[in-house]
Coordinates of N, CA, C and O in Angstrom, one line a residue:
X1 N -9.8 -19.7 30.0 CA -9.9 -21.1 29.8 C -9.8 -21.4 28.3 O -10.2 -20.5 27.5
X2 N -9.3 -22.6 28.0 CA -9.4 -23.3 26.6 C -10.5 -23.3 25.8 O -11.5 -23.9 26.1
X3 N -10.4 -22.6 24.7 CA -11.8 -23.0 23.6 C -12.2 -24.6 23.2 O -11.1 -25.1 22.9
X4 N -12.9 -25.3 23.1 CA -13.1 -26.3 22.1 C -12.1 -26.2 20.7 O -11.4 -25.3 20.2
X5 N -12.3 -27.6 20.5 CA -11.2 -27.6 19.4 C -12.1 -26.9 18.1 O -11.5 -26.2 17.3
X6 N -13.4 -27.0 17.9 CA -14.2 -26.7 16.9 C -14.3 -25.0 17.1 O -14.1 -24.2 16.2
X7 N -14.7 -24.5 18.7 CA -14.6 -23.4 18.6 C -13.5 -22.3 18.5 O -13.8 -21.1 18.6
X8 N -12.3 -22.9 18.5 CA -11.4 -22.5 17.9 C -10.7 -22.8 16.7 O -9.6 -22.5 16.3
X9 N -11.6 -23.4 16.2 CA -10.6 -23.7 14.9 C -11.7 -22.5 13.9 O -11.3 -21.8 13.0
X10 N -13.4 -22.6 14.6 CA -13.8 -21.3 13.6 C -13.2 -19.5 14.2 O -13.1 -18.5 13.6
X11 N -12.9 -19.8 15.5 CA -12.1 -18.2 16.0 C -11.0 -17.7 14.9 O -10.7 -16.6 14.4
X12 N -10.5 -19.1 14.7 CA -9.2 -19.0 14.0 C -9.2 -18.3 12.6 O -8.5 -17.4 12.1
X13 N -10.4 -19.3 12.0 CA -10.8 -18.5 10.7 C -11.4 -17.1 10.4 O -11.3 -16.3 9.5
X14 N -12.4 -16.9 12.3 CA -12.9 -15.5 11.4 C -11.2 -14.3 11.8 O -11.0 -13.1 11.4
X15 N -10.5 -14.9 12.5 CA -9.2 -14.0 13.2 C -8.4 -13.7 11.6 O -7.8 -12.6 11.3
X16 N -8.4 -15.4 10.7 CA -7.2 -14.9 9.1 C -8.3 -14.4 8.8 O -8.3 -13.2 9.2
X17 N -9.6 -14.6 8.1 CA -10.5 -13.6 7.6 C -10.0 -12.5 7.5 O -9.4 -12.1 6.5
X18 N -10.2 -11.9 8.9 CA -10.1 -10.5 9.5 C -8.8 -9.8 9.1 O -8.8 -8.7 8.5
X19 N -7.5 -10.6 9.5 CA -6.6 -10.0 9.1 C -6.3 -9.8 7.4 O -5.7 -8.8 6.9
X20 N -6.8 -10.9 6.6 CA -6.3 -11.1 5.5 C -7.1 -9.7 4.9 O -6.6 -9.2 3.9
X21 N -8.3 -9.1 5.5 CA -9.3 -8.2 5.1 C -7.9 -7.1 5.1 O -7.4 -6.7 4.1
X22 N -7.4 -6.6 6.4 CA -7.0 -5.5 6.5 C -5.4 -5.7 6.2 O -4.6 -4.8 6.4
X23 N -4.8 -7.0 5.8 CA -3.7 -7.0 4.5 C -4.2 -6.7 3.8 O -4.0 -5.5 3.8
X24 N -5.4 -7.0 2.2 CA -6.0 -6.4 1.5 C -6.0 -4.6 1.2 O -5.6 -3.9 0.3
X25 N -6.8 -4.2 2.7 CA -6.7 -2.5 2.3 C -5.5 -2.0 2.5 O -5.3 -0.9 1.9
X26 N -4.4 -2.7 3.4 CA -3.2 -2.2 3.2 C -2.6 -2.0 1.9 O -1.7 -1.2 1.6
X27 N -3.2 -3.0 1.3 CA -2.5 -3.7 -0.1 C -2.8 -2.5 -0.9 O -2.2 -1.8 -1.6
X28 N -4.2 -2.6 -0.7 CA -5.3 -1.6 -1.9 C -4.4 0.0 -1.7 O -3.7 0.6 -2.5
X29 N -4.8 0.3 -0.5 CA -4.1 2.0 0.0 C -2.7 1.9 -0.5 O -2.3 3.0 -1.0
X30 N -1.9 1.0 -0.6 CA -0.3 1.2 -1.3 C -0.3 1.0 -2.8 O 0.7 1.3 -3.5
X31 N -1.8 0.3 -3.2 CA -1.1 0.4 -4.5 C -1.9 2.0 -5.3 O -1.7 2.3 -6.4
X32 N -2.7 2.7 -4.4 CA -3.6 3.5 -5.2 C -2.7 4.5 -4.5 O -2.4 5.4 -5.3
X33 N -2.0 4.6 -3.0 CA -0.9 6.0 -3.6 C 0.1 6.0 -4.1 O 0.6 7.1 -4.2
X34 N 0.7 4.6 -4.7 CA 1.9 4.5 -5.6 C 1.3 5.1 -6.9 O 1.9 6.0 -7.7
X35 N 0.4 4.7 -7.0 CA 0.2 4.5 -8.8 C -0.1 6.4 -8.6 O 0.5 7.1 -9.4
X36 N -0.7 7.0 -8.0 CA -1.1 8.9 -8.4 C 0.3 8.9 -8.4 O 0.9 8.6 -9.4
X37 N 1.0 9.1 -7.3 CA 2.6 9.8 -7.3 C 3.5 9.3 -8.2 O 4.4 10.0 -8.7
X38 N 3.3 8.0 -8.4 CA 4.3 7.6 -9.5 C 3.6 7.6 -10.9 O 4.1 7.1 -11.9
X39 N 2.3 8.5 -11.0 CA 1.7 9.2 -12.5 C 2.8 9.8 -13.2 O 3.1 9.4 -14.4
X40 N 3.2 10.4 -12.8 CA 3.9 11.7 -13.9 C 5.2 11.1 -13.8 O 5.8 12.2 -13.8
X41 N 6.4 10.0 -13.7 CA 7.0 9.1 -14.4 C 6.3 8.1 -14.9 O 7.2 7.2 -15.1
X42 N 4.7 7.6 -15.3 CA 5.0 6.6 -15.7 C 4.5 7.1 -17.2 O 4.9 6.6 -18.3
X43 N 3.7 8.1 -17.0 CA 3.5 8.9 -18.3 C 5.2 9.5 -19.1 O 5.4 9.1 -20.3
X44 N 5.8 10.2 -18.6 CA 7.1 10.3 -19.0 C 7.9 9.1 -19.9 O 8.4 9.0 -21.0
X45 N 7.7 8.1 -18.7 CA 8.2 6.9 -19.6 C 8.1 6.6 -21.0 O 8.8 6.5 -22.0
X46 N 6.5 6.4 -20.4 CA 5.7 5.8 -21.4 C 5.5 6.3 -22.8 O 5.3 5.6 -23.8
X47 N 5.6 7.7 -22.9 CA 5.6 8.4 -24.1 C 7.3 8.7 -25.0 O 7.6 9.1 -26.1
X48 N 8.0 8.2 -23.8 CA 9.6 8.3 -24.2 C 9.7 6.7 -25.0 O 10.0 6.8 -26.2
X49 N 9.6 5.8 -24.6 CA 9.5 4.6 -24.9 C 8.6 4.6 -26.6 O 8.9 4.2 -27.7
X50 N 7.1 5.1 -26.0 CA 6.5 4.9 -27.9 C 7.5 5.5 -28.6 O 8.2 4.8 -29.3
X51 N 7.6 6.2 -28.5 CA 8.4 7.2 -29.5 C 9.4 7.2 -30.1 O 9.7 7.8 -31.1
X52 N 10.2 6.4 -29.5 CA 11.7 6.2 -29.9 C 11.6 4.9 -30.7 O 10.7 4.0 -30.7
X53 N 12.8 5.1 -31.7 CA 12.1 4.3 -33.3 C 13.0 3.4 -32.5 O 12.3 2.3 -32.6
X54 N 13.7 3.2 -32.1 CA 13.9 1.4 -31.8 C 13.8 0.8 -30.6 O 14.6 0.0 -30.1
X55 N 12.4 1.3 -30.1 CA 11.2 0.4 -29.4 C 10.2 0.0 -30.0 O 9.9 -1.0 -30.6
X56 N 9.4 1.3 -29.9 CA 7.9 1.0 -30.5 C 7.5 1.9 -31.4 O 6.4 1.8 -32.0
X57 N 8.5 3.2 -31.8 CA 8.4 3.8 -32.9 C 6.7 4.1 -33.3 O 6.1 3.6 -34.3
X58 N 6.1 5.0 -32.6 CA 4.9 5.3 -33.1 C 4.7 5.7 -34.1 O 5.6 6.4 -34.4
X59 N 3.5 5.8 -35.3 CA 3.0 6.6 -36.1 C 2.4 7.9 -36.0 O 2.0 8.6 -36.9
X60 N 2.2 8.2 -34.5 CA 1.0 9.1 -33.5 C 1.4 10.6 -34.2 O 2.3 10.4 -35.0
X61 N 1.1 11.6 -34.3 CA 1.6 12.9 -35.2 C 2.7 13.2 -33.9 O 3.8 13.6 -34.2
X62 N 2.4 13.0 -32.8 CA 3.1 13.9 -32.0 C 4.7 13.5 -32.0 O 5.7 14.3 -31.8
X63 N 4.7 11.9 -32.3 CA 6.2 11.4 -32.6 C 6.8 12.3 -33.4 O 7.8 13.1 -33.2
X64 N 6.0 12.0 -34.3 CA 6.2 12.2 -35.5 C 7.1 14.2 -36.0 O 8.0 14.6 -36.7
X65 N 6.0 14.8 -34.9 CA 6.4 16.2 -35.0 C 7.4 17.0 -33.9 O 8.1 18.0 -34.0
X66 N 7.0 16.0 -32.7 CA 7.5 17.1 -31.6 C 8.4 16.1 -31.2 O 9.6 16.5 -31.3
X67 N 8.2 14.8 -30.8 CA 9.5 13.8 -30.4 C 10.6 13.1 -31.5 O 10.2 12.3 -32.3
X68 N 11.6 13.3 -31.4 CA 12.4 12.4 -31.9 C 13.2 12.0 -31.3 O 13.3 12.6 -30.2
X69 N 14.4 10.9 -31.6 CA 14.8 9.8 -31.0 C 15.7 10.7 -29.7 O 15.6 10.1 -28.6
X70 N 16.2 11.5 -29.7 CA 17.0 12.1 -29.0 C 15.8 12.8 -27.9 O 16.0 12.6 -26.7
X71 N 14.8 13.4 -28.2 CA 14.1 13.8 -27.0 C 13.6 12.6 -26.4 O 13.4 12.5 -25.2
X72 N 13.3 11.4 -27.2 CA 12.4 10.2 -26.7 C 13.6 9.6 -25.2 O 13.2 9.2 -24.2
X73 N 15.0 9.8 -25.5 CA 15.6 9.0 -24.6 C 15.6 10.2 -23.7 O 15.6 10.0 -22.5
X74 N 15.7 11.5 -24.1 CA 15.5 12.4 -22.9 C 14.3 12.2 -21.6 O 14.3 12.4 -20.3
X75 N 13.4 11.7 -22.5 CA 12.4 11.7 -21.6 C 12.5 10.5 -21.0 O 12.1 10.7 -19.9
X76 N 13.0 9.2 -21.3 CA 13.4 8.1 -20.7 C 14.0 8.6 -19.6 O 13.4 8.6 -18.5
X77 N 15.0 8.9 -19.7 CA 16.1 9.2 -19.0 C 15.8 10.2 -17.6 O 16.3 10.0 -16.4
X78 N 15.0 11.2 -18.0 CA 14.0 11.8 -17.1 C 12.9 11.2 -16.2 O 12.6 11.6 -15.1
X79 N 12.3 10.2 -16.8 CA 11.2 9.4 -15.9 C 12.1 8.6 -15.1 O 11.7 8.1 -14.0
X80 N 13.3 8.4 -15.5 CA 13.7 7.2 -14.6 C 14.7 8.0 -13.1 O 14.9 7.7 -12.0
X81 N 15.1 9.2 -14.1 CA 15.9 10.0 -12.5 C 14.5 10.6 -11.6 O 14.5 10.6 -10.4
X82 N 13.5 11.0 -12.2 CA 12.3 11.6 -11.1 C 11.7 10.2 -10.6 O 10.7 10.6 -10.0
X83 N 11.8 9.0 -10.6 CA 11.2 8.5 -10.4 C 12.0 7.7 -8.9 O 11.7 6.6 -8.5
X84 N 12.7 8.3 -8.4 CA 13.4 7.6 -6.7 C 12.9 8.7 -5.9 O 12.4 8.3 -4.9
X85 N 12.9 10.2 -6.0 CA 12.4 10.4 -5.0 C 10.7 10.7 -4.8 O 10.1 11.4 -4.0
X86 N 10.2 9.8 -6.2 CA 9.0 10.3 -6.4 C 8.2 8.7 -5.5 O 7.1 8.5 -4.9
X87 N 9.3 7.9 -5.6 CA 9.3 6.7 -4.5 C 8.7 6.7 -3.0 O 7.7 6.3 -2.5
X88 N 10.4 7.7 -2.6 CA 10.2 8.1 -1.1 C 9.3 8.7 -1.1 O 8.7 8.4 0.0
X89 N 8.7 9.3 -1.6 CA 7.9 10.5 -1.4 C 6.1 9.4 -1.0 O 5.5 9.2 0.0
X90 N 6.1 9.1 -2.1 CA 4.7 7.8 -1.7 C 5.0 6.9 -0.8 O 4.1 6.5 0.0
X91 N 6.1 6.4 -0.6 CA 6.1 5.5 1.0 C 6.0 6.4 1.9 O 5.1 6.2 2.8
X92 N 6.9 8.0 2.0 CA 6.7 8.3 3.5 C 5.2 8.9 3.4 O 4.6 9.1 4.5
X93 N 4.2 9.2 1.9 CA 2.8 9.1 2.5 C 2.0 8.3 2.9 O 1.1 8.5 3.7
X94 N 2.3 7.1 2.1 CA 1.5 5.4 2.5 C 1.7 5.9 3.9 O 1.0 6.8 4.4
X95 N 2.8 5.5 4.5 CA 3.0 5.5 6.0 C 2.7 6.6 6.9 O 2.6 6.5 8.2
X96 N 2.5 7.6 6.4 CA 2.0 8.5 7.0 C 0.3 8.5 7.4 O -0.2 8.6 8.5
X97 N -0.5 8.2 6.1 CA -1.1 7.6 6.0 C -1.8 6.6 6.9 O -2.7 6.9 7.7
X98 N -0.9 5.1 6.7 CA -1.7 4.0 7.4 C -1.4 4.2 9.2 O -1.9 3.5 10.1
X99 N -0.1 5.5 9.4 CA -0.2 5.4 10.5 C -1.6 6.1 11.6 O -2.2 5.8 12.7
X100 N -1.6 7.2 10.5 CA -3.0 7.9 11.0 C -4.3 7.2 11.3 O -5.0 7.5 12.3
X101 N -4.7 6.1 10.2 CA -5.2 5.3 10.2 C -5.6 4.0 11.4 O -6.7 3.5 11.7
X102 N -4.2 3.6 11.8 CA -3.8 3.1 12.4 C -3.9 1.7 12.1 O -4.1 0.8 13.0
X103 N -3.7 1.4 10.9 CA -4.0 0.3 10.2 C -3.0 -1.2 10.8 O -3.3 -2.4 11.1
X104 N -1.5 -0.6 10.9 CA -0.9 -1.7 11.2 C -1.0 -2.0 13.0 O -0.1 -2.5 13.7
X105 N -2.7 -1.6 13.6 CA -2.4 -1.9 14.7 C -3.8 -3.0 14.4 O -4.3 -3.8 15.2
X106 N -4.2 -2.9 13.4 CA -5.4 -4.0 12.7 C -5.7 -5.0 13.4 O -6.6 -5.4 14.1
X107 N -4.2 -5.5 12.9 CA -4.1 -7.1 12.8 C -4.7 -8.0 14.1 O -4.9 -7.1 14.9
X108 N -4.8 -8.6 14.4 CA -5.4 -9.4 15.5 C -4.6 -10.6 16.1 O -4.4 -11.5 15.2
X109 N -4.1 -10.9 17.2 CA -2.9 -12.3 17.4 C -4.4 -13.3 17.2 O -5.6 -13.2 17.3
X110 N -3.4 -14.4 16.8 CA -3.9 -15.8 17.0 C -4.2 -16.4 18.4 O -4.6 -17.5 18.4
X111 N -3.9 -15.8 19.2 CA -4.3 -16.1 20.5 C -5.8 -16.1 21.1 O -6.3 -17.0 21.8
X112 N -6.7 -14.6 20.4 CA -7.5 -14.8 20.8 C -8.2 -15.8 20.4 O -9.2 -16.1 21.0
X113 N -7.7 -16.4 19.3 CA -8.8 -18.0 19.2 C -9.1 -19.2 20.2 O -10.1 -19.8 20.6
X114 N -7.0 -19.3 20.4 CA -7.1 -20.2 21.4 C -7.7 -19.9 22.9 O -8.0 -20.9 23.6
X115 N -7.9 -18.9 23.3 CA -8.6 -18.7 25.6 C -9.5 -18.0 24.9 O -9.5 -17.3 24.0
X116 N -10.6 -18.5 25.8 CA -11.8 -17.6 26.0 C -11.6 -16.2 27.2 O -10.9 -16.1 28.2
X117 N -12.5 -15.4 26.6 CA -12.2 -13.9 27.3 C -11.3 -13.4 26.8 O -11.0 -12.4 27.5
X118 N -10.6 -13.7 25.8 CA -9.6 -12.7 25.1 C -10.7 -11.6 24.9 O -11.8 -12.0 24.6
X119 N -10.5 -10.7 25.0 CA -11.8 -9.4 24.0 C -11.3 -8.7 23.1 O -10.2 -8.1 23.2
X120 N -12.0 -8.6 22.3 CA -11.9 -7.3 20.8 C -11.9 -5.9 21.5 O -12.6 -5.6 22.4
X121 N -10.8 -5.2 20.8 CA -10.2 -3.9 21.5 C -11.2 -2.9 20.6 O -11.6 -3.2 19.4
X122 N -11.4 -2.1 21.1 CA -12.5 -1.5 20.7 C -12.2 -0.1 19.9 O -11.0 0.1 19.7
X123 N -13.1 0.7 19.4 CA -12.1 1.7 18.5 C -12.0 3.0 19.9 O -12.9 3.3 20.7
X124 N -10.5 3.7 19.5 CA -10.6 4.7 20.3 C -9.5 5.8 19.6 O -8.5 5.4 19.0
X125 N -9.9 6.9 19.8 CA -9.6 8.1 18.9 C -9.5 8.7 18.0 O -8.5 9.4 17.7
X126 N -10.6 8.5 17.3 CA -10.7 8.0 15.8 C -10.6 7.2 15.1 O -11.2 7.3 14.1
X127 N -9.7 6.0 15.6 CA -9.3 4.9 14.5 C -10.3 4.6 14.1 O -11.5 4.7 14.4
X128 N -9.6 3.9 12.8 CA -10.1 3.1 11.6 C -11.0 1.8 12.5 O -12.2 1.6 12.6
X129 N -9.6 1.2 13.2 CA -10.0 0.1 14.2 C -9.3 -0.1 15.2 O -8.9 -1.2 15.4
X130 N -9.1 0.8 16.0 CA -8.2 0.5 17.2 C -8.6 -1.0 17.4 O -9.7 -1.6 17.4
X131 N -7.2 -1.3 17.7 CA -7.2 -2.7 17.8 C -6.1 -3.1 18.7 O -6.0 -4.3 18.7
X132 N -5.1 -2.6 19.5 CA -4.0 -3.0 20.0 C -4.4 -2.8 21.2 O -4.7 -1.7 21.5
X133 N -4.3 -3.7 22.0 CA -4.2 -3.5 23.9 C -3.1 -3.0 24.2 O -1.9 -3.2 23.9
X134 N -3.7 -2.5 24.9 CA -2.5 -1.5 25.7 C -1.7 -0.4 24.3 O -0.5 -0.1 24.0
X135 N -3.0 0.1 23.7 CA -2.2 0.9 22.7 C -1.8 1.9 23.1 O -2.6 2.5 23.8
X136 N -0.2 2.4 22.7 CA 0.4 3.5 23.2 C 0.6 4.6 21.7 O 1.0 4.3 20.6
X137 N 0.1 6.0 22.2 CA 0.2 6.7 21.1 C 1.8 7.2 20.9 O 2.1 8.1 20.0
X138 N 2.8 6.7 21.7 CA 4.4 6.8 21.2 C 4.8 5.6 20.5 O 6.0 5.3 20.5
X139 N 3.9 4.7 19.8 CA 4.6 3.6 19.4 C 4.9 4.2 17.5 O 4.1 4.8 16.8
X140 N 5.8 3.9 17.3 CA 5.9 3.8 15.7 C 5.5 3.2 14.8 O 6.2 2.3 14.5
X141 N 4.6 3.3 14.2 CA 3.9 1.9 13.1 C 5.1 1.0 12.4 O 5.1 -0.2 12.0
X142 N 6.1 2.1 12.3 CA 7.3 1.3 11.1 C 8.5 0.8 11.9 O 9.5 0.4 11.4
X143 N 8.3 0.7 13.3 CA 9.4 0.2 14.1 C 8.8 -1.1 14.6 O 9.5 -1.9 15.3

């Protein structure tokens, strides 16, 4: 049967709550395994870039002694070719990841706000939060 208009309009809220919670740790989990894997190009970069006298031309000794303008663009040039499959590499772990998780089965429809007796799917086999009715463990997170 139909909720109330009031008691659906607060279902509603705690339902984006809810979801916007677990967009968040999606958010959070993709930006903390991009940023390790994509460590060692951004350090590469970053030290290719001070260094070279017509960027930011450091005064640091190490410019000074071990880099010059020719290794600086080497190393440019290096952070930016290791850096595509240092890409793939952190997406197919995010997703390996949130599938384990089972993060993108989180989300919650807007439906349960509107009928009463919808019910919260409960956790089952480890999940984070099982949450999908009728979850099938052949489904693909990324399809």
């Amino acid at each position: 049967e139909p909720r109330s208009a009031w008691c659906c309009l607060a279902w509603t809220l705690v339902i984006g709550v809810m979801n916007s919670l677990v967009f968040l740790i999606n958010l959070l989990l993709l930006f903390v395994i991009f940023t390790i894997v994509l460590l060692p190009t951004i350090v590469v970069v970053y030290f290719g870039f001070q260094c070279h006298s017509q960027v930011l031309h450091s005064s640091a000794r190490y410019c000074k002694s071990i880099l010059d303008d020719n290794s600086s663009s080497a190393l440019i040039i290096l952070g930016f070719v290791i850096m595509s499959p240092l890409i793939v590499m952190a997406m197919a772990l995010y997703c390996s990841l949130a599938r384990r998780l089972h993060l993108f089965m989180c989300f919650q429809p807007f439906s349960l706000a509107v009928y009463k007796g919808g019910r919260w799917c409960h956790s089952r086999e480890g999940a984070l939060c099982g949450c999908a009715r009728g979850w099938n463990t052949q489904v693909k997170a990324w399809v």
